[in-house]
PDB file of C-alpha atoms and ligand atoms in Angstrom:
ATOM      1  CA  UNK A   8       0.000   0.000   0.000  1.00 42.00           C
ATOM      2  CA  UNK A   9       1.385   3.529  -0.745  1.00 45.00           C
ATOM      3  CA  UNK A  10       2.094   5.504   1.961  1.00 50.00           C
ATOM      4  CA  UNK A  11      -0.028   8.111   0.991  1.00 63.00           C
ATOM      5  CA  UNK A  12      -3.154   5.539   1.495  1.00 55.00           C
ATOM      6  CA  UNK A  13      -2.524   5.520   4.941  1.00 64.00           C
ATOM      7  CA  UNK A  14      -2.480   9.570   5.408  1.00 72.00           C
ATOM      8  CA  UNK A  15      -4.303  10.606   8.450  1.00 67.00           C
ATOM      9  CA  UNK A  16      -5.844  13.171   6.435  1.00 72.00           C
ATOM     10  CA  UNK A  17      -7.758  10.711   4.492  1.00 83.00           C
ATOM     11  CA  UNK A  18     -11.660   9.586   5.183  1.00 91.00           C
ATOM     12  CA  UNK A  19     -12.292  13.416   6.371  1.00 90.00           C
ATOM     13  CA  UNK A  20     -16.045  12.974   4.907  1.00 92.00           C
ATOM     14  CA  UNK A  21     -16.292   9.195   6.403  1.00 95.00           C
ATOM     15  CA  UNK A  22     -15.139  10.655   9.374  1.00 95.00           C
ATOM     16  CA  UNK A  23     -17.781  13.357  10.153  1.00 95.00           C
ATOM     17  CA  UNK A  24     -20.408  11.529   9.377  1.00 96.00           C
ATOM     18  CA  UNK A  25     -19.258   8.720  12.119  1.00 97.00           C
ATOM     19  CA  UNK A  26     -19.108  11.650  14.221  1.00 98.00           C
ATOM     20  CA  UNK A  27     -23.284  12.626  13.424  1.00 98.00           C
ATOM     21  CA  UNK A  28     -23.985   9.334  13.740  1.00 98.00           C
ATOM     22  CA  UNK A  29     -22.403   9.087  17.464  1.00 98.00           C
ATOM     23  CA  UNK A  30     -24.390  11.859  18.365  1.00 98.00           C
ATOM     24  CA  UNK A  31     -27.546  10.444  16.433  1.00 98.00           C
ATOM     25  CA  UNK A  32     -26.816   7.760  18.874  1.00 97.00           C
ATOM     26  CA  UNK A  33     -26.437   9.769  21.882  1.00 97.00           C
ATOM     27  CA  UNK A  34     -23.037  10.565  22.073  1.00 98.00           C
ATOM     28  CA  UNK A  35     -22.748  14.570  23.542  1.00 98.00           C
ATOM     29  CA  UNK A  36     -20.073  14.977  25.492  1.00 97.00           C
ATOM     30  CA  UNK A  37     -18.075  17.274  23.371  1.00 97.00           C
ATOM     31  CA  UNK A  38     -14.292  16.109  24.562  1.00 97.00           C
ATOM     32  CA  UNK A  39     -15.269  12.698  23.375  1.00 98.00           C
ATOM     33  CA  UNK A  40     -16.306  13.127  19.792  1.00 98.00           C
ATOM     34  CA  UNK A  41     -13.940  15.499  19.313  1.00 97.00           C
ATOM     35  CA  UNK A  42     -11.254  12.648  19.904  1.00 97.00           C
ATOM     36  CA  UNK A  43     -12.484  10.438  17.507  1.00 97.00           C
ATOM     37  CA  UNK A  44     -12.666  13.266  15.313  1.00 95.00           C
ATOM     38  CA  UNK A  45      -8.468  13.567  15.676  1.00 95.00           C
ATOM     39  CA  UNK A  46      -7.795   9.725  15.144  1.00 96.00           C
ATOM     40  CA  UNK A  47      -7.749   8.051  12.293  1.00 95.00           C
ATOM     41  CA  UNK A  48      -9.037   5.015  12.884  1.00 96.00           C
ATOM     42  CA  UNK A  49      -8.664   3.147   9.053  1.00 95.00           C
ATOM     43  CA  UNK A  50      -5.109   3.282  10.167  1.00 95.00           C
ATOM     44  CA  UNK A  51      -5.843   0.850  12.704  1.00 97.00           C
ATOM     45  CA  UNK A  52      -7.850  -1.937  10.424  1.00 97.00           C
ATOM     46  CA  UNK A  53      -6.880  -4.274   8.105  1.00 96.00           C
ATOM     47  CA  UNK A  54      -6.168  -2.735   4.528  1.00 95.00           C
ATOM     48  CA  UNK A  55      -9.069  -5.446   3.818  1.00 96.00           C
ATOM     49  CA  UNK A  56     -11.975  -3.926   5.848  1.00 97.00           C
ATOM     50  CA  UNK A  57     -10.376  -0.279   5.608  1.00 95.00           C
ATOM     51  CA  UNK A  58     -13.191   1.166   3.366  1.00 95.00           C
ATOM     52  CA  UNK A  59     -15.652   0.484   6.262  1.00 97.00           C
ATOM     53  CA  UNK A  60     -13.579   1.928   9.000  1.00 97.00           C
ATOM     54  CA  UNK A  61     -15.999   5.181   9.683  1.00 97.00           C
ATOM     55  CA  UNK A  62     -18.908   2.521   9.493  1.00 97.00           C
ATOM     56  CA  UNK A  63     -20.436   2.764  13.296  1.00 98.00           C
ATOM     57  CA  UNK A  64     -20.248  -1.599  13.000  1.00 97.00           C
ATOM     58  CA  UNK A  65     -17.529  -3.876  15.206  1.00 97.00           C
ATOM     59  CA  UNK A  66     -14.350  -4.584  12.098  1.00 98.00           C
ATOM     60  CA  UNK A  67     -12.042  -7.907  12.271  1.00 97.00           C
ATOM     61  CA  UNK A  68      -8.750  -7.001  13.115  1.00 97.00           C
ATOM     62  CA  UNK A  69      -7.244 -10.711  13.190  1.00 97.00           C
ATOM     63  CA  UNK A  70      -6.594 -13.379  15.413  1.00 97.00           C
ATOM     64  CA  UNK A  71     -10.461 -13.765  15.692  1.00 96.00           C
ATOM     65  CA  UNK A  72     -10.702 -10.493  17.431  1.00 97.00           C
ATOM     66  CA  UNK A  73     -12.292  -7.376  16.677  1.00 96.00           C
ATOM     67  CA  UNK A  74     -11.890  -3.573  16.730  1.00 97.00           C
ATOM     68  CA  UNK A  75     -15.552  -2.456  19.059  1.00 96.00           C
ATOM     69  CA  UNK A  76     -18.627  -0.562  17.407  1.00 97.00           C
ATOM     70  CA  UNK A  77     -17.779   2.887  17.532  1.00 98.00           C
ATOM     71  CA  UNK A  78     -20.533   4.094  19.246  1.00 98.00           C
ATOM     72  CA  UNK A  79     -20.048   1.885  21.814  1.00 97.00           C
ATOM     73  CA  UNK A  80     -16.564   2.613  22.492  1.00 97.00           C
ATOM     74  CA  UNK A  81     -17.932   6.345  22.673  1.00 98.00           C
ATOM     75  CA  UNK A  82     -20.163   5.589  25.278  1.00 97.00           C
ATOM     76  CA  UNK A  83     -17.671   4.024  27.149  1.00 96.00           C
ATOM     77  CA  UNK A  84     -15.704   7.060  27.733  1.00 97.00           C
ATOM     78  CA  UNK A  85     -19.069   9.533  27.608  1.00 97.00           C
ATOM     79  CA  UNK A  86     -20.230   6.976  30.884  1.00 97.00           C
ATOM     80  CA  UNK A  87     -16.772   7.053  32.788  1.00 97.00           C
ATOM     81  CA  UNK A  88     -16.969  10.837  32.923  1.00 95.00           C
ATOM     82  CA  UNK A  89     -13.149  10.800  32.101  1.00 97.00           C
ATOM     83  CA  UNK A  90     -11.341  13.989  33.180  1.00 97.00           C
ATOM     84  CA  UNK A  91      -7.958  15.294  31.903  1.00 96.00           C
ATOM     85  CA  UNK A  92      -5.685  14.507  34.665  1.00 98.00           C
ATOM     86  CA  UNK A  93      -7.321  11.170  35.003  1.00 98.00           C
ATOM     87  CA  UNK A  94      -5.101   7.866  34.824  1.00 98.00           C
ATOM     88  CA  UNK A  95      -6.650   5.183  32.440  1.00 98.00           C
ATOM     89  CA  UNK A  96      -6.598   0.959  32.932  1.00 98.00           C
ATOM     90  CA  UNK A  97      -7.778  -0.277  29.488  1.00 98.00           C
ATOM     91  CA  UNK A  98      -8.107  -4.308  29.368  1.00 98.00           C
ATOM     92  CA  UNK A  99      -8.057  -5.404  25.898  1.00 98.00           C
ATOM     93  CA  UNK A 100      -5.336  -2.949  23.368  1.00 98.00           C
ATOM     94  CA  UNK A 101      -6.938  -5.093  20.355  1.00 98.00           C
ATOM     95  CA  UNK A 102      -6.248  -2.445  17.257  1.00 98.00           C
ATOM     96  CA  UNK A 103      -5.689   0.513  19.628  1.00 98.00           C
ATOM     97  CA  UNK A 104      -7.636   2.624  18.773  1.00 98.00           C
ATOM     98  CA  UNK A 105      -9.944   2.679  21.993  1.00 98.00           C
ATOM     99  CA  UNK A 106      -6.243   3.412  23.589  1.00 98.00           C
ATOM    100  CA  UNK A 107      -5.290   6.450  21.210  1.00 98.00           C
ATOM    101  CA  UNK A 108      -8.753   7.966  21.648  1.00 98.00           C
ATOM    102  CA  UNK A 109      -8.495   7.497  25.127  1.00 98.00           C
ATOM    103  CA  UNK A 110      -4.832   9.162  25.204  1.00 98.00           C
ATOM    104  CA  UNK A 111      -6.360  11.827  23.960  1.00 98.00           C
ATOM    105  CA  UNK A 112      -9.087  12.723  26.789  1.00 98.00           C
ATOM    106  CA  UNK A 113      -6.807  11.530  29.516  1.00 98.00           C
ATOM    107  CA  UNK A 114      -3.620  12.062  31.635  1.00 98.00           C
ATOM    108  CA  UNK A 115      -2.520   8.473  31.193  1.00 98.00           C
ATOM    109  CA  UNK A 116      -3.500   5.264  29.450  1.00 98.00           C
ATOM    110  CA  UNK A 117      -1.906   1.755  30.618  1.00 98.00           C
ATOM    111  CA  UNK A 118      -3.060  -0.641  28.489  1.00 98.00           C
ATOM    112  CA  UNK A 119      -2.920  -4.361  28.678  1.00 98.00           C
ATOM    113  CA  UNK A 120      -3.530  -6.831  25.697  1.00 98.00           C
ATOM    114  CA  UNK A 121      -3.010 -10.624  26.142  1.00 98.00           C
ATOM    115  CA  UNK A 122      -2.049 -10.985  21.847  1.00 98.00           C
ATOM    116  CA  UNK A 123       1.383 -10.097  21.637  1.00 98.00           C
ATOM    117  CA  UNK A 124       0.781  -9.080  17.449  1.00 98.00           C
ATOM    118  CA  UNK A 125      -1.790  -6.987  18.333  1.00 98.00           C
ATOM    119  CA  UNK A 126       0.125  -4.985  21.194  1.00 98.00           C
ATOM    120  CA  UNK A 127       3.033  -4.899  18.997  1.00 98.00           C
ATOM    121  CA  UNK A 128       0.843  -3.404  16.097  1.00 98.00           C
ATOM    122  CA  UNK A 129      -1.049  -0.970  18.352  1.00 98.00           C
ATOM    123  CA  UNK A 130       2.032   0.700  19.694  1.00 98.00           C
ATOM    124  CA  UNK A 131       3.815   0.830  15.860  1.00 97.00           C
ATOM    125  CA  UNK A 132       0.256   3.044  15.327  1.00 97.00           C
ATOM    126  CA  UNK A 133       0.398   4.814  18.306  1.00 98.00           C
ATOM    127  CA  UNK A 134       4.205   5.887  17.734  1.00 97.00           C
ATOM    128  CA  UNK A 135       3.268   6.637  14.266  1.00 95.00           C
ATOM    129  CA  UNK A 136       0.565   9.360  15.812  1.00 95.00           C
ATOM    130  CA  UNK A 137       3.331  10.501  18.332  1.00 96.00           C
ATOM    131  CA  UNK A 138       1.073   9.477  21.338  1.00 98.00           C
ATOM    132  CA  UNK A 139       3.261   9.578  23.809  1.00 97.00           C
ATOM    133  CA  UNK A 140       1.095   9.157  27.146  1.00 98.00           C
ATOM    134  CA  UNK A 141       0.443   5.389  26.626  1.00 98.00           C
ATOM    135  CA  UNK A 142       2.016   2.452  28.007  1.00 98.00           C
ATOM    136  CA  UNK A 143       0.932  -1.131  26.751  1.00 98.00           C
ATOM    137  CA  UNK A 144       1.416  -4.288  28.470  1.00 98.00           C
ATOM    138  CA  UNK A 145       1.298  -7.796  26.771  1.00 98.00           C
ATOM    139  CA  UNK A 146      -0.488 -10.388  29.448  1.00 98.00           C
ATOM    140  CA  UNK A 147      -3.620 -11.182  31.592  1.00 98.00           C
ATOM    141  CA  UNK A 148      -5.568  -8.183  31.856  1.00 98.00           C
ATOM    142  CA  UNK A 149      -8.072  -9.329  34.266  1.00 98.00           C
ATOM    143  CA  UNK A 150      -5.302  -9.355  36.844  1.00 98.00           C
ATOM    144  CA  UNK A 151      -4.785  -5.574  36.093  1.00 98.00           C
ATOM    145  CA  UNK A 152      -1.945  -3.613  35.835  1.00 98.00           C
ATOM    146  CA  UNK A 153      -0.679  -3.466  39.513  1.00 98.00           C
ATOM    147  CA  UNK A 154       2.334  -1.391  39.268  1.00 98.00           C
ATOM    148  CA  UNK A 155       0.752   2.090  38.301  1.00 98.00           C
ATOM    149  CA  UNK A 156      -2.721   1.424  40.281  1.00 98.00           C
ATOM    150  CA  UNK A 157      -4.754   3.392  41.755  1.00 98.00           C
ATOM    151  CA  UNK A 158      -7.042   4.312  38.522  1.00 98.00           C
ATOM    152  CA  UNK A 159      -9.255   6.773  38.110  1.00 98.00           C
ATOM    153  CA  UNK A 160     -11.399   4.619  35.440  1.00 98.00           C
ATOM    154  CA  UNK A 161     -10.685   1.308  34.106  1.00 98.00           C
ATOM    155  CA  UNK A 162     -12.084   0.147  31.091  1.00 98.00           C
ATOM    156  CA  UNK A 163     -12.415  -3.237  29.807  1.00 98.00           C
ATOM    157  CA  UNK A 164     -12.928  -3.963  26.126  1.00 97.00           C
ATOM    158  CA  UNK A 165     -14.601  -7.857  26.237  1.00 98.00           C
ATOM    159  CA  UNK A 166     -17.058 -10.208  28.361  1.00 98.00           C
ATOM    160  CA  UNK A 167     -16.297 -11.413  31.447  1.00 98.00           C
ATOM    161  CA  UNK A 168     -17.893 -14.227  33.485  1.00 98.00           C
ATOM    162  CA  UNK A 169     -17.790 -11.754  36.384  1.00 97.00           C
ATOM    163  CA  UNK A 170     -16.536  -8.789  37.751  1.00 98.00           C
ATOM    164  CA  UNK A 171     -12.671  -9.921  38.920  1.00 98.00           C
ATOM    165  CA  UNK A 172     -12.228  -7.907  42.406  1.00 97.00           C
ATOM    166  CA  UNK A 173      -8.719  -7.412  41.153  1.00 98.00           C
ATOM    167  CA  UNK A 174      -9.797  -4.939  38.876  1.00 98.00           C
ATOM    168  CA  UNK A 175     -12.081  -3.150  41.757  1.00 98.00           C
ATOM    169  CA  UNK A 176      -8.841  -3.362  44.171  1.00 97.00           C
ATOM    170  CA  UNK A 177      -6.873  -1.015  41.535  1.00 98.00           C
ATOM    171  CA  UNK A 178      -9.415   1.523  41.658  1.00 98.00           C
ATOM    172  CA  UNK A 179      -9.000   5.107  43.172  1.00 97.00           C
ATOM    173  CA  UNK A 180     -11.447   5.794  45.581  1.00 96.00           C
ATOM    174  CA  UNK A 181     -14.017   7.646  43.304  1.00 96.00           C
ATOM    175  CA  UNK A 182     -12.865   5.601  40.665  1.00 98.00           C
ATOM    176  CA  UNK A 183     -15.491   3.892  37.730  1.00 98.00           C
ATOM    177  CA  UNK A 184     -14.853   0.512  36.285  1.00 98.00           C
ATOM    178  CA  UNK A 185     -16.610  -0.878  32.991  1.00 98.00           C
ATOM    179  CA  UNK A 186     -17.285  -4.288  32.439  1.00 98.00           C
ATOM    180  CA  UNK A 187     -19.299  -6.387  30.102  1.00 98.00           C
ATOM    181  CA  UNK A 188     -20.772  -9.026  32.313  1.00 98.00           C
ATOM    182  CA  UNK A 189     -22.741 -12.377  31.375  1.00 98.00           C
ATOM    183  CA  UNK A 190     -22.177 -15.249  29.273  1.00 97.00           C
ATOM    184  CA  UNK A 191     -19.645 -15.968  26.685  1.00 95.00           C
ATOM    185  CA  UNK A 192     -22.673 -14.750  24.039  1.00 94.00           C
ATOM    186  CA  UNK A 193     -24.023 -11.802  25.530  1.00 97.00           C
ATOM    187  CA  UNK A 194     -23.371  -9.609  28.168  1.00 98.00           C
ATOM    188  CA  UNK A 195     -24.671  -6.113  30.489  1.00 98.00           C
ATOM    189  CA  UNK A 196     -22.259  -3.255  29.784  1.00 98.00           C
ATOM    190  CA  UNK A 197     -22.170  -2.781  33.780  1.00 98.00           C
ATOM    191  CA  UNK A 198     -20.461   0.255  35.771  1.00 98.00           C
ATOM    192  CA  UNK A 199     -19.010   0.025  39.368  1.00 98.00           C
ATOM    193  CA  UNK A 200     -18.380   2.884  41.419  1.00 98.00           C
ATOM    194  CA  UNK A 201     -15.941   2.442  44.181  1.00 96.00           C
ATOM    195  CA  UNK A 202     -17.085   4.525  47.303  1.00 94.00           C
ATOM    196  CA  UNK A 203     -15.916   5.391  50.730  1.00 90.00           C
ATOM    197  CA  UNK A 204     -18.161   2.498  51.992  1.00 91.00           C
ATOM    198  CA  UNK A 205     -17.684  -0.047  49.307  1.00 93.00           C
ATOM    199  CA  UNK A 206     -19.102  -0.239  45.549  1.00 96.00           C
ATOM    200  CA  UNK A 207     -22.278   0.887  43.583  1.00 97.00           C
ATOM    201  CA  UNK A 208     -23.168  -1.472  41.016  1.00 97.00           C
ATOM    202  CA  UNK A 209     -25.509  -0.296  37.553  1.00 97.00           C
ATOM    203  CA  UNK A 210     -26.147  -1.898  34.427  1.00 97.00           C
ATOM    204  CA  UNK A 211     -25.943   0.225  31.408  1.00 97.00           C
ATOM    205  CA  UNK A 212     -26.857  -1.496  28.447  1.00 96.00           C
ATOM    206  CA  UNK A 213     -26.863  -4.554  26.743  1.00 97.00           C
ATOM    207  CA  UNK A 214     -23.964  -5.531  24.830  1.00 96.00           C
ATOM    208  CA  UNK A 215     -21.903  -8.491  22.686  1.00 95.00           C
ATOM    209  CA  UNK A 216     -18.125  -8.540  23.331  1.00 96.00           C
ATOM    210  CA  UNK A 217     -15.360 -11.383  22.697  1.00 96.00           C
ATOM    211  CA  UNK A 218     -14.702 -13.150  25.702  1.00 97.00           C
ATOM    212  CA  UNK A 219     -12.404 -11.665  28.116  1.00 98.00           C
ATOM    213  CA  UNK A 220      -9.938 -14.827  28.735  1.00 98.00           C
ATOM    214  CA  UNK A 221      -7.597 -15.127  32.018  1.00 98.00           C
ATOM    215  CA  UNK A 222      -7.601 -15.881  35.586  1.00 97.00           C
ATOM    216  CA  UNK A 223     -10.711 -14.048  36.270  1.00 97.00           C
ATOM    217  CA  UNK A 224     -11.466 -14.513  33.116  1.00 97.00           C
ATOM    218  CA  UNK A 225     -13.233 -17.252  30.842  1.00 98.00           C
ATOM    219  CA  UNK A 226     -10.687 -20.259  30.173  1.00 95.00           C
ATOM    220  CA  UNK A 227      -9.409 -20.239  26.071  1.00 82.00           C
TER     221      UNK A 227
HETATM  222  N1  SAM B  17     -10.998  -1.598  22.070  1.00 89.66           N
HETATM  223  C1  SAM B  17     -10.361  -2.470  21.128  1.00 89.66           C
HETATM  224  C2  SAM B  17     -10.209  -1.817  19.786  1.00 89.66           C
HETATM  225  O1  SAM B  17     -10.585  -0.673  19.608  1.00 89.66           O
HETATM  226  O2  SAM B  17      -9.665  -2.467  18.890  1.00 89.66           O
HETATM  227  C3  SAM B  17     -11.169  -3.705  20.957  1.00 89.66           C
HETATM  228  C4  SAM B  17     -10.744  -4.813  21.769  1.00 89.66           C
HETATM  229  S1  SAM B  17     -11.409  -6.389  21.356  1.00 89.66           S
HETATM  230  C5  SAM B  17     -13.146  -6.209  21.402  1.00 89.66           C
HETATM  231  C6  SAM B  17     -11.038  -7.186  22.899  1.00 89.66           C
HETATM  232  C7  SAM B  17      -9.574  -7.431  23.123  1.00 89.66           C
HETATM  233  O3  SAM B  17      -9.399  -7.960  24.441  1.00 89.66           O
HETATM  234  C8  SAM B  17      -8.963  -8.444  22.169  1.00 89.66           C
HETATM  235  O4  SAM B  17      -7.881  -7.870  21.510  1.00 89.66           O
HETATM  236  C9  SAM B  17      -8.522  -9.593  23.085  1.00 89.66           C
HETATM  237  O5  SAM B  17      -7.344 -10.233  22.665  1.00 89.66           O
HETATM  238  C10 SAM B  17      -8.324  -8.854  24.390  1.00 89.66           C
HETATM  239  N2  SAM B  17      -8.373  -9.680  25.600  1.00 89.66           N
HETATM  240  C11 SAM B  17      -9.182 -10.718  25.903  1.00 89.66           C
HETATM  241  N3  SAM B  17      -8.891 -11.191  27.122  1.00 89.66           N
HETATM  242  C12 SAM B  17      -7.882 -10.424  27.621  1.00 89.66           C
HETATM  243  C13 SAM B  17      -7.142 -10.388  28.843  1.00 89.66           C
HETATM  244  N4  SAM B  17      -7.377 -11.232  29.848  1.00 89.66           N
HETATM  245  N5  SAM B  17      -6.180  -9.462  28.989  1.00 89.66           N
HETATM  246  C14 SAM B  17      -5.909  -8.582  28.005  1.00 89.66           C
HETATM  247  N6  SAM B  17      -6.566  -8.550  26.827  1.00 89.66           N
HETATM  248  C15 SAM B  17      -7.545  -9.449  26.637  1.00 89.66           C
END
């Protein structure tokens, strides 16, 4: 591919209308679409399913994974309330694109992806962009990232059996994890709060994620 194929500058149409269709779908907090408005995210698809990366739809990205449905990635970071000076666990790097949208809204991002490839591919990407506020881990996310805990938010990016109390132990008092819970089919996008007394548990939305495999995890 030329290099000139994989200009930043290219999809500019593509990419505003993703951006009216995440606020068709209720995306409004201004910070966030104005991220995905700076990254270019057929740069982080296969040259294969490139021509549909502004489609709002979940895209392959290899090894039987997949790069998340736009909007829902958008409402991820619209429900975590995510401040500037905030420090970022993501569980799942897959394309990175989540990650360099997220580097853009945050202080931090740690990010922790148990597919070597697709770590090694994200942070080629990220480099690429000159994102410079992002560290990525290869191994078991669902043990988190102890070493630069407390978070302020911690998102994770596929379906868990449950909610691992690892992940709730690295949070910042204050701080907001999201989690698709359920079965290995379908799962409840589901927030928890930790608070001076404990946790505060909601249920967003329904959702479909590939299973989140580890320890706390589902077994491969
Ligand atoms: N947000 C990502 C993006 O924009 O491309 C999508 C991530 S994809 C839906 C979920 C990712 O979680 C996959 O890349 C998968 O390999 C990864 N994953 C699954 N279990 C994991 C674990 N225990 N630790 C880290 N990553 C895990």
């Amino acid at each position: 591919m030329a290099a000139d194929a994989l200009s930043p500058r290219l999809f500019g149409r593509q990419r505003m209308q993703l951006i009216e269709t995440l606020q068709e779908r209720g995306i409004s907090d201004l910070a966030v679409l104005r991220a995905f408005d700076l990254i270019p995210r057929h740069l982080f698809v296969p040259e294969a399913v490139r021509h549909r990366a502004y489609e709002d739809a979940p895209l392959p990205i290899g090894f039987g994974q997949t790069a998340s449905q736009p909007s829902l990635q958008a409402l991820y970071m619209q429900v975590l309330s995510l401040q500037d000076q905030d420090k970022v666990l993501e569980v799942g790097t897959g394309s990175g694109f989540q990650t360099a949208v997220l580097a853009q809204l945050v202080a931090h991002v740690y990010s922790v992806e148990r597919i070597p490839e697709l770590s090694a591919r994200a942070r080629t990407l990220l480099d690429e962009l000159r994102i410079s506020n992002v560290a990525l881990l290869v191994g078991d996310g669902t043990i988190g990232w102890s070493r630069y805990a407390p978070y302020d938010a911690i998102l994770v990016a596929a379906g868990a059996p449950i909610v691992p109390d690892t992940l709730v132990e690295q949070l910042a008092p204050g701080g907001r994890l999201l989690i698709p819970v359920g079965d290995r089919q379908q799962q409840q996008l589901t927030l928890i709060r930790r608070t001076e007394q404990g946790t505060e548990r909601e249920e967003v939305v329904g959702c479909t994620f590939v299973p989140l495999i580890g320890r706390f995890g589902w077994s491969s």
